[in-house]
Amino acid sequence: MHKRVLALALALCLALGLFGCGAAPAAESQPETAPFEKYTATWFDVFDTVTTVLGYAESEEAWNRQMDALHADLTAYHQLYDIYHSYEGLVNLRDVNLTAAQAPVEVDARIFAMLAEAKELCRITNGQMNIAQGQLYSLWHEKRDQAEQDPQKAALPDPDALKKAAAHGSIDDLVLDENASTVFFADPEMRIDVGSVGKGYAVEMAAQAAQQRGLSSALISVGGNLRSIGTKPDGTKWTGGAQNPWQGIAGMPEDAYLRVVELEDTALVTSGDYQRFFTVEGKRYHHLIDPDTLYPAGFYSAVSVLGPDSGLADCLSTGLFCMEFDEGLALVEGMEGVEAMWMFPDGSLKFSSGFESRCKSTN
């Protein structure tokens, strides 16, 4: 099976597994849920991953109407935030990267708001989550693509090229004019990459829009980024699993999920070294780049963030992955409604003060 198809199939299995954690039994055992039926929807065409939605609606017609609108929203965000492809009649982030160094580019409000949030979160994470480092990330992305095409030719980026690219990654050179809704690159060599925020922000905005349309009970998974809407009709909370990053490694925990977290209008996002990587001379190089070393961060195997906003949780999971534990813990403890779990390479776990209280007992 082709590696990409295999990854999509695995992601779908994981998404369905997440929904299964603590799921309520059939509706007939809970008469109060009788007006609602359980439905699912799955798509493969947004954000290059698997999207699965589990939820309840009063009828199949109502569910399909909600899912059509949700899919349309996610598709629109996917196209707006795409840095690799252009779309007819649409100014997206690829167009911004191509032209924003010449003159300010007027962008859709959905682009502007996401960039503004990402710029603020770059400041909050002391630059550890920095969308302005697109040049740096592209060097690693190119090497990963080359390794996937021919593992025998897998190689690391040139160190001097990494340093040169990183020198053009100051977030201050991303100039946003709120009144004109424009984006300008003060450094003509700067490029943006929103892989650390785009998907999470899109999921949050799409979930909020679905709630406004009347969707009251659902769990959305876009490539494992979870965002719950309300509770199940019987009042019980949705649950999501923090995936075990060491599955299959001898001597490490074997459970598929290290913790099962209860969710109500909440997001759960995990960043880990097991998601996108390539191997050179027996060593694995993942996609989460430490802006201080210019190489993949080595503090953790994964970091899970629980919070009220999927965009925020997406940014923080990346930023925390590239921070030493004490610095990351202090950041999380200072943020209302945010909790985190750190998974270390030796198999140990550490938590923010309120994370475990949000977990569902497995006894």
XYZ file of N, CA and C in Angstrom, residues 1-198:
594
model
N 0.846 -1.199 0.000
C 0.000 0.000 0.000
C 0.879 1.245 0.000
N 0.519 2.227 -0.817
C 1.275 3.478 -0.868
C 1.311 4.121 0.505
N 2.457 4.699 0.863
C 2.643 5.256 2.211
C 1.584 6.284 2.562
N 1.215 7.142 1.590
C 0.233 8.182 1.881
C -1.146 7.590 2.116
N -1.533 6.589 1.302
C -2.826 5.946 1.501
C -2.858 5.218 2.831
N -1.746 4.557 3.157
C -1.663 3.873 4.442
C -1.816 4.853 5.589
N -1.185 6.010 5.486
C -1.295 7.013 6.546
C -2.719 7.496 6.695
N -3.423 7.684 5.587
C -4.816 8.127 5.659
C -5.689 7.062 6.306
N -5.450 5.805 5.944
C -6.235 4.730 6.531
C -5.992 4.632 8.028
N -4.726 4.759 8.422
C -4.394 4.714 9.844
C -5.041 5.873 10.579
N -4.976 7.057 9.976
C -5.579 8.228 10.625
C -7.068 8.028 10.826
N -7.749 7.418 9.835
C -9.173 7.180 9.967
C -9.452 6.216 11.104
N -8.642 5.157 11.184
C -8.832 4.209 12.288
C -8.645 4.887 13.629
N -7.633 5.739 13.723
C -7.388 6.437 14.983
C -8.528 7.369 15.312
N -9.020 8.088 14.291
C -10.120 9.012 14.531
C -11.333 8.272 15.051
N -11.675 7.150 14.426
C -12.813 6.376 14.882
C -12.570 5.808 16.270
N -11.294 5.451 16.557
C -10.962 4.965 17.888
C -11.155 6.027 18.940
N -10.793 7.250 18.614
C -10.977 8.343 19.561
C -12.433 8.491 19.922
N -13.307 8.409 18.916
C -14.719 8.580 19.171
C -15.269 7.445 20.005
N -14.635 6.274 19.928
C -15.139 5.129 20.655
C -14.857 5.201 22.136
N -13.882 6.006 22.550
C -13.506 6.053 23.964
C -14.663 6.565 24.797
N -15.245 5.715 25.602
C -16.292 6.149 26.515
C -17.588 6.505 25.835
N -17.804 6.111 24.566
C -19.020 6.474 23.855
C -20.224 5.823 24.510
N -21.359 6.532 24.463
C -22.593 6.005 25.054
C -23.092 4.823 24.251
N -23.789 3.882 24.877
C -24.364 2.758 24.138
C -25.514 3.214 23.259
N -26.172 2.295 22.617
C -27.236 2.627 21.674
C -28.331 3.443 22.355
N -29.010 4.267 21.558
C -29.964 5.229 22.103
C -31.103 4.570 22.850
N -31.474 3.314 22.488
C -32.632 2.713 23.136
C -32.417 2.481 24.625
N -31.194 2.426 25.094
C -30.949 2.248 26.520
C -31.037 3.558 27.281
N -31.230 4.659 26.553
C -31.324 5.985 27.172
C -32.515 6.705 26.545
N -33.730 6.458 27.044
C -34.942 6.964 26.403
C -34.939 8.463 26.175
N -34.235 9.217 27.042
C -34.256 10.663 26.897
C -33.588 11.141 25.612
N -32.829 10.279 24.937
C -32.171 10.669 23.693
C -32.977 10.260 22.470
N -34.189 9.712 22.681
C -34.981 9.165 21.583
C -35.175 10.114 20.403
N -35.372 11.448 20.603
C -35.566 12.322 19.442
C -34.319 12.459 18.579
N -33.182 12.007 19.060
C -31.928 12.178 18.336
C -31.389 10.833 17.867
N -30.771 10.858 16.699
C -30.102 9.684 16.168
C -28.623 9.994 15.995
N -27.809 8.951 16.093
C -26.367 9.123 15.923
C -26.004 8.974 14.450
N -25.115 9.875 13.978
C -24.673 9.850 12.591
C -23.164 10.091 12.533
N -22.571 9.725 11.415
C -21.157 10.016 11.186
C -20.966 10.560 9.768
N -19.880 11.275 9.587
C -19.481 11.769 8.268
C -17.959 11.708 8.190
N -17.438 11.365 7.025
C -15.990 11.274 6.831
C -15.612 11.875 5.485
N -14.540 12.682 5.484
C -14.021 13.293 4.258
C -12.507 13.115 4.210
N -11.981 13.094 2.995
C -10.547 12.919 2.789
C -9.924 14.095 2.027
N -10.685 15.157 1.815
C -10.246 16.191 0.876
C -9.964 17.545 1.504
N -9.834 17.614 2.833
C -9.483 18.892 3.454
C -8.252 18.733 4.334
N -7.320 19.668 4.219
C -6.088 19.717 5.005
C -5.251 18.437 4.881
N -5.372 17.775 3.730
C -4.534 16.605 3.426
C -4.553 15.551 4.518
N -5.724 15.338 5.099
C -5.840 14.364 6.166
C -7.258 13.818 6.188
N -7.572 13.021 7.181
C -8.904 12.443 7.321
C -9.720 13.277 8.305
N -10.909 13.653 7.891
C -11.842 14.351 8.769
C -13.002 13.416 9.082
N -13.295 13.241 10.357
C -14.424 12.420 10.779
C -15.247 13.200 11.793
N -16.560 13.160 11.612
C -17.473 13.837 12.535
C -18.471 12.818 13.041
N -18.609 12.742 14.338
C -19.624 11.917 14.988
C -20.564 12.847 15.721
N -21.870 12.644 15.569
C -22.781 13.545 16.261
C -24.206 13.049 16.249
N -25.080 13.899 16.764
C -26.494 13.562 16.874
C -27.327 14.646 16.206
N -28.422 14.205 15.581
C -29.350 15.138 14.957
C -30.751 14.544 15.016
N -31.742 15.384 14.781
C -33.126 14.938 14.860
C -33.541 14.106 13.655
N -32.797 14.237 12.556
C -33.112 13.462 11.361
C -31.881 13.376 10.475
N -31.898 12.422 9.560
C -30.794 12.308 8.612
C -30.711 13.546 7.732
N -31.863 14.101 7.381
C -31.887 15.314 6.566
C -31.202 16.466 7.290
N -31.518 16.625 8.573
C -30.894 17.702 9.358
C -29.390 17.483 9.477
N -28.979 16.230 9.691
C -27.557 15.925 9.793
C -26.834 16.227 8.482
N -27.400 15.770 7.377
C -26.756 15.994 6.078
C -26.641 17.478 5.762
N -27.648 18.234 6.133
C -27.601 19.679 5.910
C -26.462 20.312 6.714
N -26.319 19.905 7.951
C -25.237 20.409 8.786
C -23.874 19.989 8.241
N -23.747 18.743 7.817
C -22.462 18.251 7.338
C -22.071 18.895 6.011
N -23.037 19.140 5.146
C -22.732 19.835 3.889
C -22.144 21.216 4.171
N -22.747 21.922 5.133
C -22.263 23.261 5.471
C -20.903 23.210 6.154
N -20.708 22.235 7.041
C -19.424 22.099 7.733
C -18.319 21.757 6.746
N -18.596 20.847 5.835
C -17.601 20.468 4.831
C -17.261 21.652 3.933
N -18.265 22.432 3.560
C -18.019 23.616 2.727
C -17.131 24.616 3.450
N -17.366 24.800 4.746
C -16.533 25.720 5.526
C -15.092 25.233 5.587
N -14.898 23.960 5.899
C -13.540 23.420 6.003
C -12.823 23.467 4.657
N -13.543 23.215 3.587
C -12.949 23.296 2.255
C -12.482 24.714 1.947
N -13.311 25.695 2.307
C -12.945 27.097 2.071
C -11.687 27.467 2.848
N -11.608 27.057 4.101
C -10.408 27.353 4.895
C -9.188 26.622 4.331
N -9.379 25.393 3.915
C -8.270 24.639 3.314
C -7.691 25.384 2.122
N -8.535 25.884 1.276
C -8.064 26.599 0.091
C -7.429 27.940 0.456
N -8.011 28.642 1.408
C -7.457 29.938 1.813
C -6.075 29.789 2.440
N -5.857 28.730 3.208
C -4.616 28.566 3.962
C -3.577 27.719 3.232
N -3.876 27.286 2.022
C -2.977 26.442 1.237
C -1.777 27.268 0.766
N -0.565 26.832 1.100
C 0.634 27.553 0.648
C 1.278 26.893 -0.565
N 0.671 25.813 -1.068
C 1.264 25.079 -2.185
C 0.493 25.213 -3.494
N -0.788 25.581 -3.426
C -1.620 25.637 -4.618
C -2.430 26.930 -4.638
N -2.662 27.432 -5.856
C -3.550 28.580 -6.044
C -4.904 28.083 -6.557
N -5.937 28.907 -6.361
C -7.284 28.562 -6.792
C -7.879 29.748 -7.545
N -8.536 29.450 -8.636
C -9.085 30.500 -9.488
C -10.073 31.370 -8.709
N -9.898 32.672 -8.834
C -10.806 33.611 -8.189
C -10.588 33.788 -6.704
N -9.465 33.271 -6.173
C -9.229 33.307 -4.730
C -7.798 33.757 -4.450
N -7.650 34.718 -3.539
C -6.333 35.104 -3.047
C -6.079 34.304 -1.770
N -5.107 33.396 -1.824
C -4.824 32.574 -0.652
C -3.389 32.785 -0.194
N -2.931 31.952 0.736
C -1.608 32.166 1.318
C -0.481 31.877 0.336
N -0.710 31.032 -0.657
C 0.323 30.872 -1.684
C 0.508 32.183 -2.429
N -0.583 32.836 -2.751
C -0.503 34.128 -3.441
C 0.162 35.180 -2.560
N -0.128 35.131 -1.267
C 0.511 36.063 -0.330
C 2.019 35.850 -0.332
N 2.446 34.601 -0.241
C 3.889 34.312 -0.241
C 4.567 34.777 -1.521
N 3.852 34.729 -2.631
C 4.433 35.109 -3.911
C 4.509 36.615 -4.124
N 3.602 37.385 -3.487
C 3.482 38.804 -3.848
C 3.584 39.798 -2.698
N 3.499 39.340 -1.448
C 3.413 40.285 -0.332
C 4.706 41.035 -0.067
N 5.816 40.612 -0.656
C 7.069 41.353 -0.489
C 7.144 42.542 -1.429
N 6.319 42.544 -2.475
C 6.339 43.653 -3.425
C 5.418 44.799 -2.982
N 4.275 44.431 -2.409
C 3.302 45.441 -1.980
C 2.293 44.769 -1.064
N 1.618 45.538 -0.211
C 0.596 44.942 0.649
C -0.470 44.213 -0.170
N -0.886 43.050 0.310
C -1.883 42.231 -0.372
C -3.160 42.209 0.462
N -4.264 42.607 -0.143
C -5.542 42.547 0.567
C -6.009 41.097 0.618
N -6.395 40.646 1.813
C -6.763 39.247 1.984
C -8.144 39.122 2.613
N -8.707 37.955 2.468
C -9.978 37.600 3.086
C -9.856 37.750 4.604
N -10.955 38.136 5.238
C -10.954 38.314 6.694
C -10.548 37.050 7.425
N -10.846 35.885 6.827
C -10.506 34.619 7.477
C -9.001 34.362 7.462
N -8.308 34.905 6.478
C -6.842 34.847 6.476
C -6.286 35.846 7.472
N -6.780 37.056 7.424
C -6.228 38.117 8.274
C -6.366 37.758 9.751
N -7.534 37.285 10.154
C -7.761 36.972 11.569
C -6.849 35.849 12.040
N -6.644 34.832 11.200
C -5.758 33.738 11.573
C -4.318 34.213 11.711
N -3.853 35.040 10.771
C -2.478 35.544 10.839
C -2.279 36.423 12.076
N -3.278 37.231 12.399
C -3.179 38.093 13.582
C -3.066 37.254 14.852
N -3.861 36.194 14.930
C -3.790 35.324 16.106
C -2.441 34.614 16.172
N -1.958 34.135 15.033
C -0.678 33.438 15.009
C 0.469 34.359 15.397
N 0.399 35.604 14.965
C 1.456 36.560 15.318
C 1.468 36.805 16.822
N 0.293 36.921 17.420
C 0.220 37.122 18.871
C 0.730 35.892 19.621
N 0.396 34.706 19.137
C 0.845 33.493 19.805
C 2.326 33.244 19.614
N 2.907 33.770 18.555
C 4.364 33.729 18.421
C 4.998 34.501 19.573
N 4.432 35.653 19.878
C 4.939 36.456 21.005
C 4.756 35.709 22.318
N 3.581 35.128 22.521
C 3.273 34.441 23.773
C 4.198 33.244 23.991
N 4.563 32.558 22.914
C 5.434 31.376 23.032
C 6.913 31.726 22.871
N 7.250 33.007 22.968
C 8.643 33.447 22.823
C 9.278 32.970 21.515
N 8.481 32.983 20.455
C 8.997 32.642 19.139
C 9.104 31.165 18.849
N 8.660 30.308 19.774
C 8.778 28.865 19.539
C 7.722 28.365 18.556
N 6.653 29.114 18.361
C 5.661 28.842 17.320
C 5.684 30.065 16.409
N 6.333 29.948 15.268
C 6.602 31.129 14.446
C 6.267 30.847 12.985
N 5.133 31.377 12.520
C 4.710 31.127 11.142
C 5.591 31.858 10.129
N 6.415 32.794 10.582
C 7.283 33.544 9.667
C 8.510 32.740 9.233
N 8.717 31.563 9.823
C 9.883 30.738 9.469
C 9.581 29.778 8.330
N 8.789 30.224 7.373
C 8.435 29.358 6.257
C 9.619 28.895 5.436
N 10.630 29.756 5.268
C 11.817 29.364 4.506
C 12.546 28.210 5.199
N 12.689 28.314 6.508
C 13.353 27.261 7.281
C 12.574 25.951 7.179
N 11.252 26.023 7.401
C 10.449 24.804 7.377
C 10.445 24.165 6.000
N 10.509 24.973 4.943
C 10.458 24.411 3.593
C 11.695 23.569 3.290
N 12.845 23.936 3.857
C 14.053 23.143 3.642
C 13.891 21.735 4.215
N 13.304 21.651 5.404
C 13.055 20.347 6.006
C 11.959 19.593 5.255
N 10.941 20.316 4.818
C 9.851 19.690 4.080
C 10.359 19.068 2.778
N 11.238 19.779 2.082
C 11.801 19.264 0.831
C 12.593 17.983 1.070
N 13.379 17.951 2.141
C 14.171 16.754 2.431
C 13.276 15.581 2.819
N 12.184 15.872 3.524
C 11.259 14.804 3.883
C 10.583 14.236 2.630
N 10.183 15.113 1.726
C 9.582 14.652 0.470
C 10.568 13.801 -0.336
N 11.825 14.246 -0.398
C 12.839 13.493 -1.131
C 13.042 12.102 -0.525
N 13.042 12.055 0.814
C 13.235 10.772 1.493
C 12.059 9.831 1.248
N 10.854 10.378 1.162
C 9.695 9.550 0.888
C 9.762 8.980 -0.524
N 10.269 9.774 -1.468
C 10.382 9.311 -2.843
C 11.488 8.270 -3.006
N 12.599 8.460 -2.292
C 13.731 7.534 -2.395
C 14.479 7.505 -1.061
N 14.100 6.587 -0.156
C 14.735 6.520 1.167
C 16.250 6.361 1.102
N 16.770 5.769 0.040
C 18.215 5.569 -0.078
C 18.962 6.891 -0.247
N 18.248 7.933 -0.691
C 18.872 9.231 -0.895
C 18.499 10.233 0.201
N 17.975 9.741 1.306
C 17.594 10.623 2.409
C 18.814 11.378 2.932
N 18.657 12.680 3.117
C 19.768 13.514 3.592
C 19.213 14.699 4.358
N 20.068 15.325 5.163
C 19.670 16.493 5.943
C 19.882 17.771 5.137
N 19.150 18.821 5.483
C 19.396 20.113 4.831
C 20.800 20.620 5.138
N 21.343 21.430 4.256
C 22.653 22.026 4.468
C 22.599 22.988 5.662
N 23.498 22.866 6.642
C 23.458 23.735 7.829
C 23.526 25.216 7.501
N 24.333 25.594 6.532
C 24.431 27.007 6.164
C 23.122 27.503 5.554
N 22.466 26.642 4.789
C 21.175 27.014 4.204
C 20.133 27.205 5.304
N 20.191 26.374 6.339
C 19.262 26.518 7.461
C 19.466 27.867 8.166
N 20.708 28.222 8.411
C 21.001 29.491 9.079
C 20.547 30.682 8.233
N 20.787 30.595 6.942
C 20.386 31.681 6.054
C 18.873 31.832 6.027
N 18.166 30.710 5.972
C 16.697 30.765 5.959
C 16.154 31.316 7.263
N 16.720 30.868 8.384
C 16.239 31.311 9.697
C 16.415 32.809 9.889
N 17.428 33.384 9.233
C 17.673 34.825 9.356
C 16.552 35.657 8.733
N 15.710 35.017 7.946
C 14.598 35.722 7.300
C 13.263 35.283 7.889
N 13.250 35.027 9.204
C 12.038 34.525 9.840
C 11.560 35.354 11.014
N 11.788 36.653 10.983
C 11.319 37.497 12.085
C 9.826 37.776 11.943
N 9.081 37.485 12.990
C 7.640 37.743 12.960
C 7.340 39.233 12.846
N 8.283 40.075 13.237
C 8.081 41.528 13.125
C 8.010 41.974 11.672
N 8.553 41.165 10.761
C 8.511 41.513 9.344
C 7.199 41.112 8.678
N 6.328 40.475 9.442
C 4.974 40.206 8.965
C 4.112 41.394 9.371
N 3.810 42.264 8.437
C 3.133 43.526 8.712
C 1.653 43.386 8.354
N 0.800 43.523 9.357
C -0.638 43.373 9.180
C -1.324 44.717 9.394
N -2.122 45.136 8.428
C -2.883 46.382 8.520
C -4.354 46.010 8.675
N -4.849 46.147 9.904
C -6.217 45.725 10.187
C -7.241 46.555 9.422
N -7.026 47.842 9.318
C -7.997 48.707 8.643
C -8.131 48.360 7.164
N -7.006 48.058 6.522
C -7.033 47.738 5.094
C -7.142 46.238 4.832
N -7.016 45.413 5.886
C -7.014 43.953 5.768
C -5.936 43.492 4.787
N -4.716 44.028 4.982
C -3.613 43.690 4.091
C -2.464 43.028 4.844
N -1.671 42.293 4.059
C -0.477 41.608 4.560
C 0.712 42.080 3.736
N 1.814 42.409 4.436
C 3.026 42.865 3.756
C 4.229 42.225 4.414
N 5.205 41.821 3.597
C 6.454 41.266 4.108
C 7.525 42.352 4.057
N 7.948 42.830 5.233
C 9.005 43.845 5.273
C 10.346 43.266 4.843
N 10.533 41.969 5.038
C 11.722 41.261 4.550
C 11.325 40.519 3.278
N 11.888 40.878 2.129
C 11.473 40.235 0.873
C 11.792 38.754 0.798
N 12.653 38.252 1.687
C 12.996 36.833 1.684
C 12.126 36.013 2.637
N 11.264 36.666 3.395
C 10.423 35.951 4.349
C 9.288 35.224 3.640
N 8.920 34.049 4.166
C 7.748 33.322 3.709
C 7.023 32.777 4.935
N 5.718 32.616 4.827
C 4.970 32.108 5.974
C 4.527 30.670 5.734
N 4.414 29.945 6.828
C 3.949 28.560 6.824
C 3.031 28.416 8.039
N 1.762 28.123 7.795
C 0.785 28.112 8.885
C 0.415 26.693 9.315
N 1.334 25.740 9.093
C 1.060 24.367 9.487
C 0.796 24.190 10.971
N 1.297 25.106 11.791
C 1.130 25.004 13.239
C -0.151 25.645 13.741
N -0.921 26.280 12.857
C -2.109 26.992 13.315
C -3.284 26.865 12.361
N -3.037 26.747 11.062
C -4.113 26.839 10.083
C -5.222 25.828 10.293
